[in-house]
Coordinates of C-alpha atoms in Angstrom, one line a residue:
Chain A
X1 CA -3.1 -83.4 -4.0
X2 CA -3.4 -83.4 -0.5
X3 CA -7.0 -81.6 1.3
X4 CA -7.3 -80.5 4.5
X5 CA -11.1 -80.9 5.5
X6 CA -12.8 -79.4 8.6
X7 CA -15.9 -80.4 10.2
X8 CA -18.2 -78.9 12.9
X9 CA -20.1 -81.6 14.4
X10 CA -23.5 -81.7 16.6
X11 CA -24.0 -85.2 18.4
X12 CA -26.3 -86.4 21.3
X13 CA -23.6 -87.2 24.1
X14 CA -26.6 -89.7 25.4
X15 CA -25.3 -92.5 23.1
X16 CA -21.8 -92.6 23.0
X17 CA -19.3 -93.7 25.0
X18 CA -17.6 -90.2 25.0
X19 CA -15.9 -88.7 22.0
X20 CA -12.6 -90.6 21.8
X21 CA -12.1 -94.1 20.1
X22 CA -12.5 -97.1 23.0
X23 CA -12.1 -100.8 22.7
X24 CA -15.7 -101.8 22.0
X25 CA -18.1 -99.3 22.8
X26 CA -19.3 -97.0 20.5
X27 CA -17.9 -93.5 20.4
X28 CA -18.3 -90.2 18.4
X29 CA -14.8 -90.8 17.0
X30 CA -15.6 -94.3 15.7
X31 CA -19.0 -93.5 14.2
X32 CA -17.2 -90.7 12.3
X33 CA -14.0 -92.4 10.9
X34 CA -15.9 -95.5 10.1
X35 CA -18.2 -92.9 8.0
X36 CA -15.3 -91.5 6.5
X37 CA -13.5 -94.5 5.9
X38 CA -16.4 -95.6 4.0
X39 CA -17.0 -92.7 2.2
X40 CA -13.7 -92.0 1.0
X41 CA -13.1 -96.2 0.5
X42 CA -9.8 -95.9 2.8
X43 CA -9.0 -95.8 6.5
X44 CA -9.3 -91.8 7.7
X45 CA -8.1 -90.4 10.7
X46 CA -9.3 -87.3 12.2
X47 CA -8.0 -85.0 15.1
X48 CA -10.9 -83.0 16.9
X49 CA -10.5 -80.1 19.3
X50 CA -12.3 -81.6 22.4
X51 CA -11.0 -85.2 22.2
X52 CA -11.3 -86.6 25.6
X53 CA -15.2 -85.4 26.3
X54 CA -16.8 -88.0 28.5
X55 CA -19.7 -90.1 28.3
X56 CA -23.2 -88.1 28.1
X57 CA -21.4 -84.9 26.8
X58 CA -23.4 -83.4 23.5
X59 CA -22.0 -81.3 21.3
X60 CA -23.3 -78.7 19.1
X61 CA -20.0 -77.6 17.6
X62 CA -17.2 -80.2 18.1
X63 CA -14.6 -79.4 15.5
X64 CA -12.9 -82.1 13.8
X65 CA -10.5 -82.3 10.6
X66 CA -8.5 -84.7 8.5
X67 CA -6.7 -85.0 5.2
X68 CA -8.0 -86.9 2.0
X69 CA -6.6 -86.8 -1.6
X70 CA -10.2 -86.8 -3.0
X71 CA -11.3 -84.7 -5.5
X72 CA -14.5 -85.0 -4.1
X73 CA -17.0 -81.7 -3.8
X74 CA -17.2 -80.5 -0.2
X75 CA -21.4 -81.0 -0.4
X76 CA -20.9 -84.4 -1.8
X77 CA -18.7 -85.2 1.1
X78 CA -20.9 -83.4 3.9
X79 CA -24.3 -84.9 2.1
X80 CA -22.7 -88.5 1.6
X81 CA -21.4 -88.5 5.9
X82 CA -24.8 -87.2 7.0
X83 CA -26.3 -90.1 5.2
X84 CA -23.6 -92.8 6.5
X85 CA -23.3 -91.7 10.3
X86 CA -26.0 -92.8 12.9
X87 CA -28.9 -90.3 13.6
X88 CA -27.2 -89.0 16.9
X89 CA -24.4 -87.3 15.2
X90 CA -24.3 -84.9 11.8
X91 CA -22.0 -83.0 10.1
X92 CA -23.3 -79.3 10.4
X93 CA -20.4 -77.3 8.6
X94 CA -18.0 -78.3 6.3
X95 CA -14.8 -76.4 5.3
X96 CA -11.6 -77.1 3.3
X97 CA -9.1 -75.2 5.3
X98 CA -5.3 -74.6 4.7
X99 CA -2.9 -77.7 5.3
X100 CA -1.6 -77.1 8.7
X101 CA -4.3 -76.2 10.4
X102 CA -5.4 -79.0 13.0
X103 CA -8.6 -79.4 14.7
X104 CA -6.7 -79.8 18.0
X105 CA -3.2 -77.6 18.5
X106 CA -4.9 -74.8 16.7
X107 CA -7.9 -74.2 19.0
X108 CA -7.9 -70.4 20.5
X109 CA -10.6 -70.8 22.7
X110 CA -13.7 -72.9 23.6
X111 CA -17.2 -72.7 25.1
X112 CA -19.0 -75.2 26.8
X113 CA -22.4 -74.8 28.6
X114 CA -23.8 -76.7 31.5
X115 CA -27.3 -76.8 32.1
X116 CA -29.3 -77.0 35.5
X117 CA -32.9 -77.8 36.1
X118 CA -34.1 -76.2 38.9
X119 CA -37.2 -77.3 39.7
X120 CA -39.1 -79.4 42.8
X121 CA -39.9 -81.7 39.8
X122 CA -38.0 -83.6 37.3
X123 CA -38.3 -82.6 33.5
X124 CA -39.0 -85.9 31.0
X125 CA -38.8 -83.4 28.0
X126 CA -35.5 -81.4 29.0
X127 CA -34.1 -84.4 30.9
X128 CA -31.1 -85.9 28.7
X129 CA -29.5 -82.8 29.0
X130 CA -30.0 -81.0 32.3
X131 CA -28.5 -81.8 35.6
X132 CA -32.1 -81.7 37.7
X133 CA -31.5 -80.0 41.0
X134 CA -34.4 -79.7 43.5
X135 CA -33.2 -77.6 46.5
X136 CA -33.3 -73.9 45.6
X137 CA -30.3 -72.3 44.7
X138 CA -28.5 -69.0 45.9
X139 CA -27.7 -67.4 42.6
X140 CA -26.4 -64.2 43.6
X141 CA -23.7 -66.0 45.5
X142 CA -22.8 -68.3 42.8
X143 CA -22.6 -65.3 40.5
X144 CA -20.0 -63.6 42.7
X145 CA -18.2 -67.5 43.5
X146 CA -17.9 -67.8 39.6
X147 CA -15.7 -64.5 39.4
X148 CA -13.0 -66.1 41.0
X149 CA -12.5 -68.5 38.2
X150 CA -11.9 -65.3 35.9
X151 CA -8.2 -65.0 34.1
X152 CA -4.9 -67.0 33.7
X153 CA -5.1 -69.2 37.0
X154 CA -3.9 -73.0 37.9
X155 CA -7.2 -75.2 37.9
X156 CA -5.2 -78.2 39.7
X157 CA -8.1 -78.1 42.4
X158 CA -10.6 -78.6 39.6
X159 CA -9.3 -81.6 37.2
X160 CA -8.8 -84.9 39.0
X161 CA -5.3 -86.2 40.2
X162 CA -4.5 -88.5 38.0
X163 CA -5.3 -86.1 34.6
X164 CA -3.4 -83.6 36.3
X165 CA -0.2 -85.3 36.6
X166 CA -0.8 -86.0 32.7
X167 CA -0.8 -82.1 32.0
X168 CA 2.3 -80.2 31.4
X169 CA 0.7 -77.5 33.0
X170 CA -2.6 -76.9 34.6
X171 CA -2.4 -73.4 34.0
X172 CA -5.7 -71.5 32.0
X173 CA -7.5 -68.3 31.1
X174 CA -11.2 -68.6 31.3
X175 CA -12.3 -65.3 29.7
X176 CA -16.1 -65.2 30.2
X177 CA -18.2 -67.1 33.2
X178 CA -21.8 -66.0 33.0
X179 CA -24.7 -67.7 35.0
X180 CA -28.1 -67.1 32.9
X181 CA -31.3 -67.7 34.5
X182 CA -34.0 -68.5 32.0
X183 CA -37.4 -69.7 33.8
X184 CA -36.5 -73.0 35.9
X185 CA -33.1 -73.4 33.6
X186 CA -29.3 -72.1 35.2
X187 CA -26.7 -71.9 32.5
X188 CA -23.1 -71.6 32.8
X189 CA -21.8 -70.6 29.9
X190 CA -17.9 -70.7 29.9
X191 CA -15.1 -69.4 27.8
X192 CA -11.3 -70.5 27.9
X193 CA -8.4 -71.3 25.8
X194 CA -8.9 -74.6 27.0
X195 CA -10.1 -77.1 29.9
X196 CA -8.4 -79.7 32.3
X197 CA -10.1 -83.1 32.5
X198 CA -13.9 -82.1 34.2
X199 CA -12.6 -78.9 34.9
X200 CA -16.1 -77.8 34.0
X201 CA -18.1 -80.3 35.7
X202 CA -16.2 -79.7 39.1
X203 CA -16.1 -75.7 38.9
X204 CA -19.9 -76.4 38.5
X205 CA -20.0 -79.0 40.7
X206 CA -18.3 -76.8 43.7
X207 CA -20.5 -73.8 42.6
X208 CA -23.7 -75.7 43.4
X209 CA -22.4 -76.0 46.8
X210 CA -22.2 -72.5 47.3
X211 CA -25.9 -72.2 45.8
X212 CA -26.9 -74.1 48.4
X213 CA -24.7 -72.1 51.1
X214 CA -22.4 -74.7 52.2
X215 CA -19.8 -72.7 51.3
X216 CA -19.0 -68.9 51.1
X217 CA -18.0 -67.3 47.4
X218 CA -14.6 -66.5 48.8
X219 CA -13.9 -70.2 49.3
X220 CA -13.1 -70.6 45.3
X221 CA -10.1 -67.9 46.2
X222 CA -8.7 -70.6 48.7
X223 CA -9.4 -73.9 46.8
X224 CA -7.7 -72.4 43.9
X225 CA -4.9 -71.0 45.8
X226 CA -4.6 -74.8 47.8
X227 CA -4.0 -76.6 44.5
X228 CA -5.9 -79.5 46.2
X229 CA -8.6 -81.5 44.3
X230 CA -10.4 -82.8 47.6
X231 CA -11.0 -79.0 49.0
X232 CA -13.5 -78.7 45.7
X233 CA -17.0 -79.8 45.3
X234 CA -17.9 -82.8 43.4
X235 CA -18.1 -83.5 40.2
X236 CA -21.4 -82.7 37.9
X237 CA -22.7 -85.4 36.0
X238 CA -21.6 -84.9 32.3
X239 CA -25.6 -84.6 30.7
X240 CA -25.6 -81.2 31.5
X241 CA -22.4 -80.3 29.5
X242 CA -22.6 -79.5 26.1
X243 CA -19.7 -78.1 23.8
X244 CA -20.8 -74.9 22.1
X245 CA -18.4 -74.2 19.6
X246 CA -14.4 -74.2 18.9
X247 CA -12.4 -70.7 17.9
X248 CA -9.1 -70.7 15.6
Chain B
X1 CA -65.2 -87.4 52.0
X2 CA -64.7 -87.7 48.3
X3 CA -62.1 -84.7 47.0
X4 CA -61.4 -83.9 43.4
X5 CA -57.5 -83.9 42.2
X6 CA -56.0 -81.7 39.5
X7 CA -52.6 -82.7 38.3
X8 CA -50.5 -81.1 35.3
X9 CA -48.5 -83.2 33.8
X10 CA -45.1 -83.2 31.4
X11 CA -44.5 -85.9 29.1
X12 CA -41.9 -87.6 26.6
X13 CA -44.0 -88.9 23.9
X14 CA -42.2 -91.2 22.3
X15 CA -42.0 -93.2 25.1
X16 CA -45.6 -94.2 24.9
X17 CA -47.7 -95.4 22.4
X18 CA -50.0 -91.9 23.1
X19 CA -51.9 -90.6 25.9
X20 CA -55.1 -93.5 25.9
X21 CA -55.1 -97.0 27.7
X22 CA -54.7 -99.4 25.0
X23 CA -53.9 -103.2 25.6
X24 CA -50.7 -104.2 26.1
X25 CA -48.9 -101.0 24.7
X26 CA -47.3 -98.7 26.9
X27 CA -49.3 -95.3 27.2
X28 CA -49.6 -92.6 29.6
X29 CA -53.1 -93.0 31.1
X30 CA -51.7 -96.6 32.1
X31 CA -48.7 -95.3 33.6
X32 CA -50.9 -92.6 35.7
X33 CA -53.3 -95.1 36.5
X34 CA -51.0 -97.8 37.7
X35 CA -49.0 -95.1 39.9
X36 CA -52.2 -93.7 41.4
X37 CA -53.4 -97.4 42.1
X38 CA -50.2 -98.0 43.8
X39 CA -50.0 -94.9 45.9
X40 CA -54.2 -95.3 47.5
X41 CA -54.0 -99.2 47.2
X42 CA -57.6 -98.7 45.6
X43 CA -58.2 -98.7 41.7
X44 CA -58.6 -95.0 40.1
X45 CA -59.5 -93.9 36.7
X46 CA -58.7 -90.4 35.5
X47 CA -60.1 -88.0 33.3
X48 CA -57.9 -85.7 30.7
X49 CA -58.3 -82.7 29.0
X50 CA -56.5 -84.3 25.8
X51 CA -57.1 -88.2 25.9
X52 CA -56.7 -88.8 22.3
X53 CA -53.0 -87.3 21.8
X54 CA -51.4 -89.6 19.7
X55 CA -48.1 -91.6 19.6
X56 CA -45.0 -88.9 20.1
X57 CA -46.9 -86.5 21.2
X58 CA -45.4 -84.7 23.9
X59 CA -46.9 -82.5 26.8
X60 CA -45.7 -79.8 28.6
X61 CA -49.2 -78.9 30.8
X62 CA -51.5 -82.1 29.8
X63 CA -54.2 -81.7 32.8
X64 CA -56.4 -84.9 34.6
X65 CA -58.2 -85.0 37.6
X66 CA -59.2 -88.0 40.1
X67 CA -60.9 -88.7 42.6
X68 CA -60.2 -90.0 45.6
X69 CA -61.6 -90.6 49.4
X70 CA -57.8 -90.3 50.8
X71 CA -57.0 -87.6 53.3
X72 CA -53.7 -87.3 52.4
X73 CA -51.7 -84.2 52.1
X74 CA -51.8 -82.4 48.7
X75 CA -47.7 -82.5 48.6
X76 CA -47.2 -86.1 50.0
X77 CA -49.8 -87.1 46.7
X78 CA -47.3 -85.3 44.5
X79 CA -43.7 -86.9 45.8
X80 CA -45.2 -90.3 45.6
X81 CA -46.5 -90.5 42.2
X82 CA -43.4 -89.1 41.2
X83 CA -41.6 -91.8 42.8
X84 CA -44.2 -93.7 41.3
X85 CA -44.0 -92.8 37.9
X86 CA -41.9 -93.9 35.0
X87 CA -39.1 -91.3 34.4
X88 CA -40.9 -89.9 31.0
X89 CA -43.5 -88.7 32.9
X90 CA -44.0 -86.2 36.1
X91 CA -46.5 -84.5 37.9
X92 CA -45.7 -81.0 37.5
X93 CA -48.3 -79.7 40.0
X94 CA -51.2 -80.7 42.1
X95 CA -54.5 -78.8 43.1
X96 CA -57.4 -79.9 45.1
X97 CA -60.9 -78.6 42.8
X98 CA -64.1 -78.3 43.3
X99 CA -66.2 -82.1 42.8
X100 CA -68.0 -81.0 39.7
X101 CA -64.5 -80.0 37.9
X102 CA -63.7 -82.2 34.8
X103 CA -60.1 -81.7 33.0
X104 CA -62.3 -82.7 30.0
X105 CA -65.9 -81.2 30.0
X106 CA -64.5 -77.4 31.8
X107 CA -61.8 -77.2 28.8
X108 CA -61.8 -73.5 28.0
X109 CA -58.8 -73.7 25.4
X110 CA -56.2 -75.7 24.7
X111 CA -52.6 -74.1 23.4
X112 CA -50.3 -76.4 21.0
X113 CA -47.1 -75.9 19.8
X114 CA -45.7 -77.3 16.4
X115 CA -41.7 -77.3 16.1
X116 CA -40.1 -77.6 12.9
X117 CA -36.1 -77.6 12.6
X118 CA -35.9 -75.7 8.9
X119 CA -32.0 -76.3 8.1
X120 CA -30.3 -78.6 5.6
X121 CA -29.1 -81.0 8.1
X122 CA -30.7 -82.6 11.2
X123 CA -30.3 -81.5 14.9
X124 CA -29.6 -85.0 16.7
X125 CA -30.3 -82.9 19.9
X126 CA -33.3 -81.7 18.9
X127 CA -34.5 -84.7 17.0
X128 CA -37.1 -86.3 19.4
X129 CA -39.2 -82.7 19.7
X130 CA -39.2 -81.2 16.2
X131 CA -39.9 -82.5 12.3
X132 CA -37.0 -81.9 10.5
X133 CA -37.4 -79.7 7.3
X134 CA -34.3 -79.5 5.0
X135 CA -35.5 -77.5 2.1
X136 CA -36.6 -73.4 2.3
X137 CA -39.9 -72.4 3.1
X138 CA -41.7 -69.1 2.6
X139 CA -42.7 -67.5 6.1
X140 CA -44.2 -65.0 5.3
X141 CA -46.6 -67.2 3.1
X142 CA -47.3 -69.6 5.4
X143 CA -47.6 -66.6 8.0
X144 CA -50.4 -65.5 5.4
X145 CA -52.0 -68.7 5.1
X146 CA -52.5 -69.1 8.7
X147 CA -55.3 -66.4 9.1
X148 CA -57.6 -68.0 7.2
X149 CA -57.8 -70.8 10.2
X150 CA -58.6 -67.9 12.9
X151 CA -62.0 -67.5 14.2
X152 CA -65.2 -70.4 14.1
X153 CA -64.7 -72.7 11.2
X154 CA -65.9 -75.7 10.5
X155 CA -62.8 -77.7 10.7
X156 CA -63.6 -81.1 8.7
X157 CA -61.4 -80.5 5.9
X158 CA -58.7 -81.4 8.4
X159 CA -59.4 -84.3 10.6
X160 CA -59.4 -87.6 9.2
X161 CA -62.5 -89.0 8.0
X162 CA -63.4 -92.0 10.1
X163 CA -62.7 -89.5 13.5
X164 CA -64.9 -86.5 11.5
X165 CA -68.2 -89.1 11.7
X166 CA -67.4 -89.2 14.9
X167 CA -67.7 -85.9 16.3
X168 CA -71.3 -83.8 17.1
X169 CA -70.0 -80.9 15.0
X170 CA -66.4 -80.2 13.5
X171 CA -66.4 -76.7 14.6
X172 CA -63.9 -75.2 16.1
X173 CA -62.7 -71.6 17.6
X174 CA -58.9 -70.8 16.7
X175 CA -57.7 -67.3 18.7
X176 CA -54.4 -67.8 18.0
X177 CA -52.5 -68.6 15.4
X178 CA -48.8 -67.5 15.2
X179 CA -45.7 -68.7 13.7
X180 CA -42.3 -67.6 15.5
X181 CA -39.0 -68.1 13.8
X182 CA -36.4 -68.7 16.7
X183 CA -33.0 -69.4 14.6
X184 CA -33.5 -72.1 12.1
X185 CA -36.5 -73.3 14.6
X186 CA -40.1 -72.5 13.0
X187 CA -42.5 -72.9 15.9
X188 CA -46.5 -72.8 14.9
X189 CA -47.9 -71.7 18.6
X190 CA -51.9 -72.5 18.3
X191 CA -55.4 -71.7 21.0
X192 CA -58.1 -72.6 20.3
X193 CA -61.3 -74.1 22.2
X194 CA -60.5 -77.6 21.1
X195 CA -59.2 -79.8 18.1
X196 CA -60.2 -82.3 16.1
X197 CA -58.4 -85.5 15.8
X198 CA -55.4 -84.6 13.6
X199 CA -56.3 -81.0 13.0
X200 CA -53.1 -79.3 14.2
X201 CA -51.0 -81.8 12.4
X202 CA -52.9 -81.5 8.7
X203 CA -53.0 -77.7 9.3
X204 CA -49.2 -77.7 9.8
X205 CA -48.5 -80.4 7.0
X206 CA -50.9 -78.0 4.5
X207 CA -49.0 -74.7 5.9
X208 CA -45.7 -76.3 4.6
X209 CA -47.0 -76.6 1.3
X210 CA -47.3 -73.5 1.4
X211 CA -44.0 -72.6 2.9
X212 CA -42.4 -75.2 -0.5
X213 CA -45.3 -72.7 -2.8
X214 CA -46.9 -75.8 -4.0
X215 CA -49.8 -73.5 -2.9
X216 CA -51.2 -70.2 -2.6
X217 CA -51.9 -69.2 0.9
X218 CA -55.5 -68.0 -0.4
X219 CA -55.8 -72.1 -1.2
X220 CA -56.6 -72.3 2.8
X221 CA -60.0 -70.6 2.5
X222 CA -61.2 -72.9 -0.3
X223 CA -60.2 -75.9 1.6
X224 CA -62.2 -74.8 4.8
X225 CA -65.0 -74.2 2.7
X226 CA -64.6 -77.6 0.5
X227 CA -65.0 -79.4 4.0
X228 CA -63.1 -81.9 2.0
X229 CA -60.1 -83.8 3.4
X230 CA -58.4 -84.9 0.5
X231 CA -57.9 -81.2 -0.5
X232 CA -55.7 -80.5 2.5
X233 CA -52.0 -81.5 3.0
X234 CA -50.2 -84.3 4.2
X235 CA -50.3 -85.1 8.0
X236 CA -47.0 -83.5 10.0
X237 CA -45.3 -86.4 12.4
X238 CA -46.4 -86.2 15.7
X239 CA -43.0 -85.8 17.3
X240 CA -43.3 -82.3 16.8
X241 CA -46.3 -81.5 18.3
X242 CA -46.7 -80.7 21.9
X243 CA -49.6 -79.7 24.2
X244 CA -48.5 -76.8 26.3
X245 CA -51.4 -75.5 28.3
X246 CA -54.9 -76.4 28.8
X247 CA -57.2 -73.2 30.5
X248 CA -60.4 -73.7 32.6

């Protein structure tokens, strides 16, 4: 009999090669379906719901699945990955879910978070997965630049060229865009039914730029409206990103 | 004119083989020394409040001061040993104190935290900061346990014994003693006027038997007053451990 098996998955971005299978260099995908493969003593495929995260992107809820004819106990499987998969990625949850759900098609909504450090000084403890900026930052206006990026809109200006000729459409609905400030730490903690290729890095990346008042809030009305990558900011380096968690 | 220098510094432990010069290992003090060489072109030897933290642990407010004959401006000092420094360590911030401060001798109390990650399976993005617990432990014992360490106590029970016949007297003031539960994170949050070598970590390593009720949390108060090592617990790993804040 056929299982479907989910997975939520932490990892430290710092030591992959991104998420997706590459011709030799590790990658979260490799470390995992070799643990599988192993595990279940056949070649396993999985399908996750953020497969094309960069390099340096952590995860504390990737969600993965894939289909095994084991009769195996779900804690025997989860207790016998965690012990076959490097330390910098675990298997948090485990599920058996119905047969057509996939890790991918089925996601309703995801939430990443990017993390700032904005300090005069660099942090050694925090500094794998902040993006350090030194130069003081206009929240307010980065606050009222981020509401622009609210509802169903076309993100063209915000993934790069070539991904965006990939996508059908470059349409999305970002639900929630909140900017937290805890002590010296900024965090942008977004929601949407899904992301173009650094999407998030580059809406960051073009927000910083208004913190530091090169640019008015009202400008993310116009880059949006231009569809035109180059009138955005640049893109913020992937450490800071982390995937929160996947909704079905 | 000779001025006195106050630095606070943040630290990755397990970069460095601890916080003391040792030969041809990596530690902190070396790092400092070697940046603070480079930047006055003249040798210079520091004092710290904590010289004897060990391998992994970390620091979020270690203190040292120097001095030095230079004239040069307080802020200048700061960017160039930060440019200076290996990227694992970084002066947070800079003072100019009277001559007859000493980040040792003027310690009024020290402030540690302990971070344990209590949850089946490990946190890859936590791993370098916290000692990973996978089985249940009893708070509200430990919680219990932890009184009997506040106040003056003679501490000897929980050092090691070579460093014990090393110290004038092995008593020590704890004023706080507190254990936070912050999700699946335990954090042990301890002041007191100074530790002995080891103390935090065997007080933590016998609080978790505790936590596992291998013991009573009344056991504490017999062991203080055994002044008796081998009656105490194991000794937690030092990745957990971090030195927050040193007071003058």
């Amino acid at each position: 009999m056929v299982r479907n098996i989910k997975l939520v998955l932490e990892y430290d971005g710092s030591t992959f090669f991104g998420f997706q299978r590459q011709p030799s260099q590790p990658t979260v995908q490799e470390a995992l379906e070799k643990a599988l493969s192993s595990f279940f003593d056949r070649k396993i495929k999985i399908a996750a719901a953020s497969g094309r995260t960069d390099t340096g992107v952590h995860a504390e809820g990737q969600v993965v699945n894939f289909k095994t004819t084991s009769g195996r106990n779900i804690r025997q499987i989860q207790k016998g990955l965690n012990a076959l998969l490097p330390a910098p990625v675990v298997v948090k949850e485990i599920k058996e879910v119905p047969l057509d759900f996939h890790a991918r098609y089925n996601v309703k909504s995801k939430v990443y978070e990017y993390r700032i450090w904005n300090h005069p000084c660099r942090s050694p403890l925090l500094a794998k997965r902040v993006f350090h900026v030194p130069y003081s930052l206009n929240v307010a206006w980065m606050r009222q630049a981020a509401k622009y990026f609210l509802g169903k809109r076309d993100f063209r200006s915000f993934t790069s060229i070539s991904a965006m000729k990939k996508e059908r459409s470059c349409v999305r609905t970002i639900r929630q865009f909140r900017i937290k400030k805890q002590g010296h730490l900024l965090i942008f903690h977004v929601e949407a039914d899904g992301f173009l290729y650094h999407m998030i890095r580059n809406m960051v990346g073009t927000l910083m730029e208004v913190g530091r008042s090169k640019r008015k809030p009202e400008e993310i009305k116009a880059i949006l409206q231009s569809k035109d990558r180059r009138l955005a900011g640049m893109t913020a380096p992937s450490k800071g990103l982390t995937l929160l968690r996947v909704t079905y």
